[in-house]
């Protein structure tokens, strides 16, 4: 047990951390281009924030949160997602200031007690954006474009964007009724969860995995037939902006969100080669959330994407770049007298900005040259007792297999010129 990480967690080891850094650098570059600024919120928050911000009655809140009492008897929860925290930070720090639109992005660990499977961990990582303070459908389109652009910039093709509108507090109650009327005589046939959802949150019956293939599901009334004029107009414009931007999508009337603070646009991006785990990003508008958390009514839209799944997709398609593990110079010290001067040289190399390494185990020449090869060294700097006496090193070019004596005085300058061109 002591040497096993908890179930559903994973070490990111040195040989794969480069892949994470690669994806994260893409995110930062992309968000910079779209004008989203990074925010880092605490990994834990007051439990109440998620009860309000995600909603009781959801699987996340009811079954999946890591909640505990801290030593001050406060109920604390490890964040299961980042939207509620971002909104909390937005309100607490008055980020709204005098501008109408605040655009944030985040990268970080989230925690859900769920059954672990490929691409789905208990500690998992998300990248997401939140655009707060603007109802213009251009912002919806922009947020969707960030998601698409992100996945495309990594080389993923054949992405499928599904789009829907889930209405607003004016038009959704009518749809709820229409939906309840439709499912009332089918209630016995639905799964137990859906029997529960029928009163509380009938929209969620539409995205139930257990009932998805029931014959009457496809004919369920569509929310887009019940939208009010404002929602209709907004939805139409989002589609128009996406079309103008050359982004293909398909309408999916069953893409719904059960909670009241979700409004208008809902979207999901799938990547089919991932099979059952094919949803790689999802998001939408949540004009009711900020008020729910205690702010003034504020329109907002965002998305989140699971980075484990994205990396899984990149791995499957061989889209991860070769990680550069080069060392500029490897110092090889032979004999006791060489140790001190070798270490001093190593320090000087690093101070000059070069990537340099050395073997500390006092092994044979052959063993140390093997280490130099393993480190992918461009040059080996060999120092034995003779070199110490002559104040020089034997500089070996590992690519050309040539070697020459170079004095201590000029070696740093010479290597800098060679390596940095
Ligand atoms: Zn509406
Ligand atoms: Zn069901």
Short mmCIF file of C-alpha atoms and ligand atoms in Angstrom, two decimals:
data_model
loop_
_atom_site.label_atom_id
_atom_site.label_comp_id
_atom_site.label_asym_id
_atom_site.label_seq_id
_atom_site.Cartn_x
_atom_site.Cartn_y
_atom_site.Cartn_z
CA UNK A 1 0.00 0.00 0.00
CA UNK A 2 2.78 2.45 0.86
CA UNK A 3 4.24 2.10 -2.59
CA UNK A 4 0.96 2.29 -4.49
CA UNK A 5 -0.72 5.58 -5.41
CA UNK A 6 -4.45 5.67 -4.55
CA UNK A 7 -6.76 4.07 -7.10
CA UNK A 8 -7.67 6.48 -9.88
CA UNK A 9 -4.53 8.57 -9.53
CA UNK A 10 -1.42 8.42 -11.64
CA UNK A 11 2.12 9.68 -11.50
CA UNK A 12 3.17 11.75 -14.45
CA UNK A 13 6.71 10.49 -14.85
CA UNK A 14 9.70 12.24 -16.40
CA UNK A 15 9.32 10.30 -19.65
CA UNK A 16 5.78 11.62 -20.24
CA UNK A 17 5.78 14.99 -18.54
CA UNK A 18 7.05 16.48 -21.81
CA UNK A 19 3.75 15.50 -23.44
CA UNK A 20 1.86 17.45 -20.80
CA UNK A 21 4.11 20.43 -21.20
CA UNK A 22 3.60 20.26 -24.95
CA UNK A 23 -0.20 20.32 -24.64
CA UNK A 24 -0.12 23.03 -21.98
CA UNK A 25 2.14 25.24 -24.09
CA UNK A 26 -0.36 24.88 -26.96
CA UNK A 27 -3.14 25.96 -24.59
CA UNK A 28 -1.26 29.04 -23.43
CA UNK A 29 -0.38 30.07 -26.95
CA UNK A 30 -3.98 29.56 -28.13
CA UNK A 31 -5.59 31.40 -25.21
CA UNK A 32 -3.18 34.27 -25.69
CA UNK A 33 -4.35 34.57 -29.28
CA UNK A 34 -8.01 34.64 -28.25
CA UNK A 35 -7.46 37.00 -25.32
CA UNK A 36 -8.24 34.58 -22.49
CA UNK A 37 -6.19 35.12 -19.32
CA UNK A 38 -5.06 32.38 -17.00
CA UNK A 39 -6.57 31.97 -13.55
CA UNK A 40 -5.46 29.50 -10.86
CA UNK A 41 -7.97 28.86 -8.12
CA UNK A 42 -7.50 26.71 -4.99
CA UNK A 43 -7.76 22.96 -5.35
CA UNK A 44 -10.37 22.91 -2.56
CA UNK A 45 -13.32 25.16 -1.80
CA UNK A 46 -16.18 25.31 0.68
CA UNK A 47 -18.47 22.38 -0.09
CA UNK A 48 -21.45 24.71 -0.34
CA UNK A 49 -19.96 26.35 -3.45
CA UNK A 50 -20.30 23.12 -5.41
CA UNK A 51 -23.73 22.32 -3.98
CA UNK A 52 -24.87 25.66 -5.39
CA UNK A 53 -22.60 25.88 -8.38
CA UNK A 54 -23.01 22.35 -9.75
CA UNK A 55 -26.34 21.55 -8.15
CA UNK A 56 -27.74 18.98 -5.79
CA UNK A 57 -29.31 16.07 -7.57
CA UNK A 58 -26.41 15.77 -10.01
CA UNK A 59 -24.21 12.68 -9.95
CA UNK A 60 -21.17 14.86 -9.36
CA UNK A 61 -22.55 16.38 -6.18
CA UNK A 62 -24.48 13.36 -4.91
CA UNK A 63 -21.99 10.59 -5.59
CA UNK A 64 -18.61 11.79 -6.78
CA UNK A 65 -17.25 14.57 -4.59
CA UNK A 66 -14.28 14.26 -2.28
CA UNK A 67 -15.73 16.01 0.74
CA UNK A 68 -14.26 16.09 4.23
CA UNK A 69 -14.23 18.09 7.42
CA UNK A 70 -10.99 20.01 8.01
CA UNK A 71 -9.50 20.47 11.47
CA UNK A 72 -11.59 23.59 11.96
CA UNK A 73 -14.75 21.53 11.33
CA UNK A 74 -15.43 23.23 7.99
CA UNK A 75 -16.82 21.14 5.17
CA UNK A 76 -14.28 21.21 2.37
CA UNK A 77 -14.46 19.67 -1.10
CA UNK A 78 -11.71 18.99 -3.64
CA UNK A 79 -12.90 20.74 -6.79
CA UNK A 80 -14.72 18.35 -9.13
CA UNK A 81 -14.64 21.01 -11.88
CA UNK A 82 -13.45 24.59 -12.17
CA UNK A 83 -16.40 26.70 -13.29
CA UNK A 84 -17.88 27.30 -9.84
CA UNK A 85 -14.44 28.21 -8.48
CA UNK A 86 -13.77 30.60 -11.38
CA UNK A 87 -17.11 32.30 -10.79
CA UNK A 88 -16.39 32.51 -7.06
CA UNK A 89 -13.03 34.13 -7.80
CA UNK A 90 -14.65 36.49 -10.32
CA UNK A 91 -17.11 37.69 -7.67
CA UNK A 92 -14.73 37.75 -4.72
CA UNK A 93 -12.05 39.71 -6.59
CA UNK A 94 -14.55 41.89 -8.48
CA UNK A 95 -12.95 40.95 -11.76
CA UNK A 96 -15.99 42.41 -13.55
CA UNK A 97 -14.58 45.90 -12.81
CA UNK A 98 -15.79 48.22 -15.51
CA UNK A 99 -15.49 45.99 -18.52
CA UNK A 100 -18.42 43.92 -19.66
CA UNK A 101 -16.50 40.84 -20.73
CA UNK A 102 -13.94 38.92 -18.66
CA UNK A 103 -12.24 35.98 -20.38
CA UNK A 104 -10.48 33.40 -18.23
CA UNK A 105 -8.85 30.05 -18.80
CA UNK A 106 -7.52 27.42 -16.43
CA UNK A 107 -5.49 24.22 -16.45
CA UNK A 108 -5.50 21.99 -13.39
CA UNK A 109 -6.36 18.89 -11.41
CA UNK A 110 -10.00 18.04 -10.64
CA UNK A 111 -11.25 15.26 -8.40
CA UNK A 112 -14.19 12.92 -8.73
CA UNK A 113 -14.86 9.63 -7.02
CA UNK A 114 -15.83 7.65 -10.08
CA UNK A 115 -15.06 4.21 -11.44
CA UNK A 116 -11.61 4.60 -13.04
CA UNK A 117 -11.27 3.63 -16.71
CA UNK A 118 -9.17 4.62 -19.69
CA UNK A 119 -8.99 8.39 -19.92
CA UNK A 120 -11.02 8.76 -16.76
CA UNK A 121 -9.25 9.13 -13.45
CA UNK A 122 -10.24 10.19 -9.95
CA UNK A 123 -7.66 12.92 -10.14
CA UNK A 124 -7.88 14.20 -13.67
CA UNK A 125 -6.84 17.33 -15.50
CA UNK A 126 -8.94 19.84 -17.31
CA UNK A 127 -8.36 22.80 -19.52
CA UNK A 128 -11.31 25.13 -19.74
CA UNK A 129 -12.35 28.68 -20.51
CA UNK A 130 -15.01 30.92 -19.04
CA UNK A 131 -16.25 34.12 -20.72
CA UNK A 132 -18.18 36.12 -18.15
CA UNK A 133 -20.39 39.17 -18.58
CA UNK A 134 -21.62 39.09 -22.17
CA UNK A 135 -24.71 37.60 -23.76
CA UNK A 136 -23.78 38.25 -27.38
CA UNK A 137 -23.89 34.98 -29.37
CA UNK A 138 -20.51 35.92 -30.84
CA UNK A 139 -19.03 34.95 -27.48
CA UNK A 140 -20.68 31.53 -27.67
CA UNK A 141 -19.18 31.08 -31.12
CA UNK A 142 -15.79 32.27 -29.92
CA UNK A 143 -15.74 29.83 -27.00
CA UNK A 144 -16.65 26.95 -29.32
CA UNK A 145 -13.93 28.05 -31.72
CA UNK A 146 -11.33 28.00 -28.94
CA UNK A 147 -12.28 24.38 -28.18
CA UNK A 148 -12.15 23.35 -31.84
CA UNK A 149 -8.97 25.31 -32.50
CA UNK A 150 -7.29 23.67 -29.51
CA UNK A 151 -8.03 20.14 -30.67
CA UNK A 152 -7.15 20.93 -34.28
CA UNK A 153 -3.89 22.62 -33.32
CA UNK A 154 -2.81 19.31 -31.80
CA UNK A 155 -3.49 17.61 -35.11
CA UNK A 156 -6.81 15.93 -34.30
CA UNK A 157 -9.10 15.67 -37.29
CA UNK A 158 -12.64 14.35 -37.78
CA UNK A 159 -13.93 16.14 -34.73
CA UNK A 160 -17.68 16.15 -34.40
CA UNK A 161 -19.32 19.24 -32.94
CA UNK A 162 -22.86 18.80 -31.64
CA UNK A 163 -24.93 21.84 -30.86
CA UNK A 164 -28.20 22.55 -29.08
CA UNK A 165 -30.02 25.23 -27.18
CA UNK A 166 -31.46 24.41 -23.80
CA UNK A 167 -33.63 27.53 -23.63
CA UNK A 168 -33.98 29.85 -20.69
CA UNK A 169 -36.11 30.23 -17.55
CA UNK A 170 -38.91 31.66 -19.71
CA UNK A 171 -39.24 28.86 -22.21
CA UNK A 172 -37.86 25.81 -20.42
CA UNK A 173 -40.75 25.28 -17.98
CA UNK A 174 -43.07 24.79 -20.94
CA UNK A 175 -40.68 22.24 -22.43
CA UNK A 176 -40.44 20.39 -19.11
CA UNK A 177 -44.19 19.95 -19.19
CA UNK A 178 -44.21 18.79 -22.79
CA UNK A 179 -41.48 16.30 -21.91
CA UNK A 180 -43.26 15.01 -18.81
CA UNK A 181 -46.43 14.54 -20.85
CA UNK A 182 -44.42 12.50 -23.34
CA UNK A 183 -42.71 10.26 -20.78
CA UNK A 184 -45.62 9.87 -18.33
CA UNK A 185 -46.96 6.63 -19.83
CA UNK A 186 -43.40 5.30 -20.40
CA UNK A 187 -42.28 5.85 -16.85
CA UNK A 188 -42.42 2.18 -15.87
CA UNK A 189 -40.07 1.34 -18.69
CA UNK A 190 -37.39 3.89 -17.70
CA UNK A 191 -34.44 3.13 -15.44
CA UNK A 192 -34.68 3.91 -11.72
CA UNK A 193 -32.59 7.06 -12.03
CA UNK A 194 -34.94 8.39 -14.68
CA UNK A 195 -38.01 7.61 -12.58
CA UNK A 196 -36.37 9.93 -10.09
CA UNK A 197 -35.50 12.51 -12.72
CA UNK A 198 -39.05 12.61 -14.08
CA UNK A 199 -40.17 15.13 -11.45
CA UNK A 200 -36.88 16.75 -10.50
CA UNK A 201 -35.15 17.12 -13.81
CA UNK A 202 -36.99 15.54 -16.76
CA UNK A 203 -34.54 16.97 -19.30
CA UNK A 204 -31.87 14.66 -17.98
CA UNK A 205 -33.88 11.63 -19.11
CA UNK A 206 -32.75 12.59 -22.59
CA UNK A 207 -29.08 12.02 -21.88
CA UNK A 208 -29.52 8.88 -19.78
CA UNK A 209 -27.01 6.27 -20.92
CA UNK A 210 -29.14 3.35 -19.69
CA UNK A 211 -32.25 4.38 -21.62
CA UNK A 212 -30.56 5.87 -24.68
CA UNK A 213 -31.55 3.08 -27.07
CA UNK A 214 -35.21 2.77 -26.08
CA UNK A 215 -37.32 3.07 -29.24
CA UNK A 216 -39.34 6.08 -28.10
CA UNK A 217 -36.26 8.17 -27.23
CA UNK A 218 -35.63 9.39 -30.75
CA UNK A 219 -39.16 10.75 -31.03
CA UNK A 220 -39.07 12.70 -27.78
CA UNK A 221 -40.14 16.32 -28.18
CA UNK A 222 -37.28 18.67 -29.03
CA UNK A 223 -36.51 21.67 -26.91
CA UNK A 224 -35.72 23.65 -30.03
CA UNK A 225 -39.44 23.45 -30.89
CA UNK A 226 -40.28 25.16 -27.61
CA UNK A 227 -37.72 28.00 -27.53
CA UNK A 228 -38.91 31.56 -26.90
CA UNK A 229 -38.16 34.19 -29.54
CA UNK A 230 -35.06 35.45 -27.76
CA UNK A 231 -33.55 31.97 -27.40
CA UNK A 232 -34.47 31.11 -30.96
CA UNK A 233 -32.75 34.24 -32.25
CA UNK A 234 -29.65 33.64 -30.12
CA UNK A 235 -29.37 30.03 -31.25
CA UNK A 236 -29.76 31.03 -34.87
CA UNK A 237 -26.97 33.59 -34.60
CA UNK A 238 -24.55 31.16 -32.92
CA UNK A 239 -25.08 28.80 -35.86
CA UNK A 240 -24.62 31.63 -38.32
CA UNK A 241 -21.32 32.75 -36.77
CA UNK A 242 -19.99 29.21 -36.71
CA UNK A 243 -20.98 28.68 -40.33
CA UNK A 244 -19.30 31.96 -41.30
CA UNK A 245 -16.16 30.76 -39.53
CA UNK A 246 -16.23 27.54 -41.54
CA UNK A 247 -16.97 25.32 -38.55
CA UNK A 248 -19.21 22.37 -39.21
CA UNK A 249 -21.66 21.18 -36.60
CA UNK A 250 -24.74 19.09 -36.25
CA UNK A 251 -27.79 19.83 -34.20
CA UNK A 252 -28.44 17.38 -31.41
CA UNK A 253 -31.74 18.00 -29.62
CA UNK A 254 -30.80 15.45 -26.96
CA UNK A 255 -27.76 17.37 -25.85
CA UNK A 256 -29.28 18.78 -22.67
CA UNK A 257 -28.26 19.88 -19.24
CA UNK A 258 -30.60 19.31 -16.38
CA UNK A 259 -29.79 22.29 -14.24
CA UNK A 260 -31.67 25.54 -14.24
CA UNK A 261 -28.67 27.81 -14.52
CA UNK A 262 -27.72 26.37 -17.90
CA UNK A 263 -29.21 28.48 -20.65
CA UNK A 264 -29.24 28.64 -24.42
CA UNK A 265 -26.14 27.18 -26.08
CA UNK A 266 -25.01 23.66 -25.19
CA UNK A 267 -22.27 21.91 -27.15
CA UNK A 268 -20.10 18.85 -27.17
CA UNK A 269 -17.11 17.80 -29.25
CA UNK A 270 -16.56 14.14 -29.95
CA UNK A 271 -13.58 12.33 -31.30
CA UNK A 272 -14.88 9.02 -32.60
CA UNK A 273 -11.64 6.95 -32.43
CA UNK A 274 -11.84 7.14 -28.63
CA UNK A 275 -14.94 4.94 -28.65
CA UNK A 276 -17.06 5.08 -25.52
CA UNK A 277 -14.94 7.91 -24.19
CA UNK A 278 -15.27 9.92 -27.37
CA UNK A 279 -16.51 13.18 -25.82
CA UNK A 280 -13.39 15.31 -25.50
CA UNK A 281 -14.91 18.71 -24.72
CA UNK A 282 -18.23 20.06 -23.59
CA UNK A 283 -19.66 23.35 -22.58
CA UNK A 284 -22.29 25.97 -23.02
CA UNK A 285 -23.96 29.02 -21.62
CA UNK A 286 -24.80 29.35 -17.94
CA UNK A 287 -26.50 32.72 -17.57
CA UNK A 288 -28.07 31.70 -14.26
CA UNK A 289 -24.99 30.49 -12.38
CA UNK A 290 -23.44 33.74 -11.19
CA UNK A 291 -26.68 34.83 -9.56
CA UNK A 292 -26.97 31.36 -8.01
CA UNK A 293 -23.58 31.88 -6.37
CA UNK A 294 -24.53 35.29 -5.04
CA UNK A 295 -23.62 37.78 -7.76
CA UNK A 296 -25.76 40.00 -9.94
CA UNK A 297 -27.40 38.29 -12.90
CA UNK A 298 -24.51 37.92 -15.35
CA UNK A 299 -24.45 36.06 -18.66
CA UNK A 300 -21.58 33.60 -19.12
CA UNK A 301 -20.38 30.80 -21.39
CA UNK A 302 -17.54 28.30 -21.20
CA UNK A 303 -16.27 24.82 -21.86
CA UNK A 304 -13.97 22.24 -20.32
CA UNK A 305 -11.91 19.47 -21.85
CA UNK A 306 -10.34 16.44 -20.17
CA UNK A 307 -6.62 16.40 -20.86
CA UNK A 308 -6.19 12.67 -20.16
CA UNK A 309 -8.59 11.94 -23.01
CA UNK A 310 -6.91 14.44 -25.28
CA UNK A 311 -3.53 12.83 -24.60
CA UNK A 312 -5.04 9.40 -25.18
CA UNK A 313 -6.30 10.58 -28.56
CA UNK A 314 -2.91 12.07 -29.46
CA UNK A 315 -1.17 8.85 -28.49
CA UNK A 316 -3.56 6.73 -30.55
CA UNK A 317 -2.97 8.88 -33.61
CA UNK A 318 0.78 9.16 -33.09
CA UNK A 319 0.50 12.90 -32.79
CA UNK A 320 2.80 13.39 -29.84
CA UNK A 321 6.04 15.06 -30.89
CA UNK A 322 9.42 13.49 -30.17
CA UNK A 323 10.60 14.85 -26.88
CA UNK A 324 13.93 16.59 -27.07
CA UNK A 325 16.23 15.11 -24.43
CA UNK A 326 19.52 16.60 -25.48
CA UNK A 327 22.49 17.48 -23.33
CA UNK A 328 25.01 19.96 -24.67
CA UNK A 329 28.01 18.75 -22.72
CA UNK A 330 28.80 15.76 -20.54
CA UNK A 331 31.80 15.96 -18.25
CA UNK A 332 33.78 12.75 -17.84
CA UNK A 333 36.19 12.81 -14.89
CA UNK A 334 38.88 10.12 -14.52
CA UNK A 335 40.74 9.72 -11.24
CA UNK A 336 40.56 11.55 -7.94
CA UNK A 337 42.58 14.58 -9.01
CA UNK A 338 40.12 15.29 -11.83
CA UNK A 339 36.98 15.38 -9.69
CA UNK A 340 37.33 18.92 -8.37
CA UNK A 341 38.28 20.59 -11.67
CA UNK A 342 35.54 18.58 -13.45
CA UNK A 343 32.85 19.74 -11.04
CA UNK A 344 34.07 23.32 -11.39
CA UNK A 345 33.86 23.02 -15.16
CA UNK A 346 30.34 21.58 -14.90
CA UNK A 347 29.26 24.60 -12.88
CA UNK A 348 30.78 27.00 -15.40
CA UNK A 349 29.01 25.25 -18.29
CA UNK A 350 25.65 25.61 -16.58
CA UNK A 351 26.29 29.22 -15.67
CA UNK A 352 27.03 29.87 -19.33
CA UNK A 353 23.53 28.58 -20.15
CA UNK A 354 24.48 25.15 -21.44
CA UNK A 355 22.73 21.89 -20.54
CA UNK A 356 25.47 19.95 -18.85
CA UNK A 357 25.77 16.72 -16.89
CA UNK A 358 28.36 14.59 -15.12
CA UNK A 359 28.62 11.13 -13.66
CA UNK A 360 29.26 11.23 -9.92
CA UNK A 361 29.84 7.52 -9.39
CA UNK A 362 33.55 7.54 -10.29
CA UNK A 363 33.10 4.81 -12.88
CA UNK A 364 35.36 3.73 -15.73
CA UNK A 365 35.85 5.78 -18.88
CA UNK A 366 33.72 3.32 -20.83
CA UNK A 367 30.85 3.47 -18.34
CA UNK A 368 30.92 7.26 -18.27
CA UNK A 369 30.94 7.50 -22.09
CA UNK A 370 27.90 5.25 -22.04
CA UNK A 371 26.20 7.74 -19.71
CA UNK A 372 27.14 10.55 -22.08
CA UNK A 373 25.47 8.67 -24.92
CA UNK A 374 22.41 8.00 -22.83
CA UNK A 375 22.15 11.69 -22.03
CA UNK A 376 22.27 12.37 -25.77
CA UNK A 377 25.28 14.58 -25.27
CA UNK A 378 26.56 16.65 -28.17
CA UNK A 379 30.03 16.89 -26.61
CA UNK A 380 31.94 14.93 -23.99
CA UNK A 381 34.56 16.80 -21.94
CA UNK A 382 37.11 14.29 -20.71
CA UNK A 383 39.37 15.25 -17.82
CA UNK A 384 42.04 12.90 -16.50
CA UNK A 385 45.11 13.58 -14.38
CA UNK A 386 47.18 14.66 -17.41
CA UNK A 387 44.54 17.17 -18.47
CA UNK A 388 44.43 18.62 -14.95
CA UNK A 389 48.22 19.13 -15.07
CA UNK A 390 47.97 20.82 -18.45
CA UNK A 391 44.85 22.85 -17.53
CA UNK A 392 42.91 21.51 -20.47
CA UNK A 393 40.18 19.04 -21.42
CA UNK A 394 39.84 16.49 -24.16
CA UNK A 395 36.80 17.72 -26.10
CA UNK A 396 35.05 14.95 -27.97
CA UNK A 397 32.46 15.76 -30.61
CA UNK A 398 29.99 12.89 -30.19
CA UNK A 399 28.44 13.38 -33.63
CA UNK A 400 31.66 13.52 -35.61
CA UNK A 401 33.69 11.28 -33.30
CA UNK A 402 36.55 13.78 -33.42
CA UNK A 403 38.50 14.96 -30.42
CA UNK A 404 40.90 17.77 -29.59
CA UNK A 405 42.58 19.34 -26.59
CA UNK A 406 41.12 22.64 -25.46
CA UNK A 407 42.39 24.76 -22.59
CA UNK A 408 40.27 25.53 -19.52
CA UNK A 409 40.45 29.21 -20.48
CA UNK A 410 38.71 28.85 -23.81
CA UNK A 411 36.52 25.77 -23.46
CA UNK A 412 33.35 27.57 -22.32
CA UNK A 413 33.55 30.15 -25.07
CA UNK A 414 34.24 27.47 -27.68
CA UNK A 415 31.32 25.30 -26.58
CA UNK A 416 28.91 28.21 -26.46
CA UNK A 417 29.88 29.09 -30.02
CA UNK A 418 29.40 25.48 -31.15
CA UNK A 419 26.11 24.86 -29.40
CA UNK A 420 24.37 28.18 -29.78
CA UNK A 421 25.72 28.72 -33.26
ZN1 LIG B 1 -35.99 31.22 -23.85
ZN1 LIG B 2 -32.54 6.35 -17.45
#
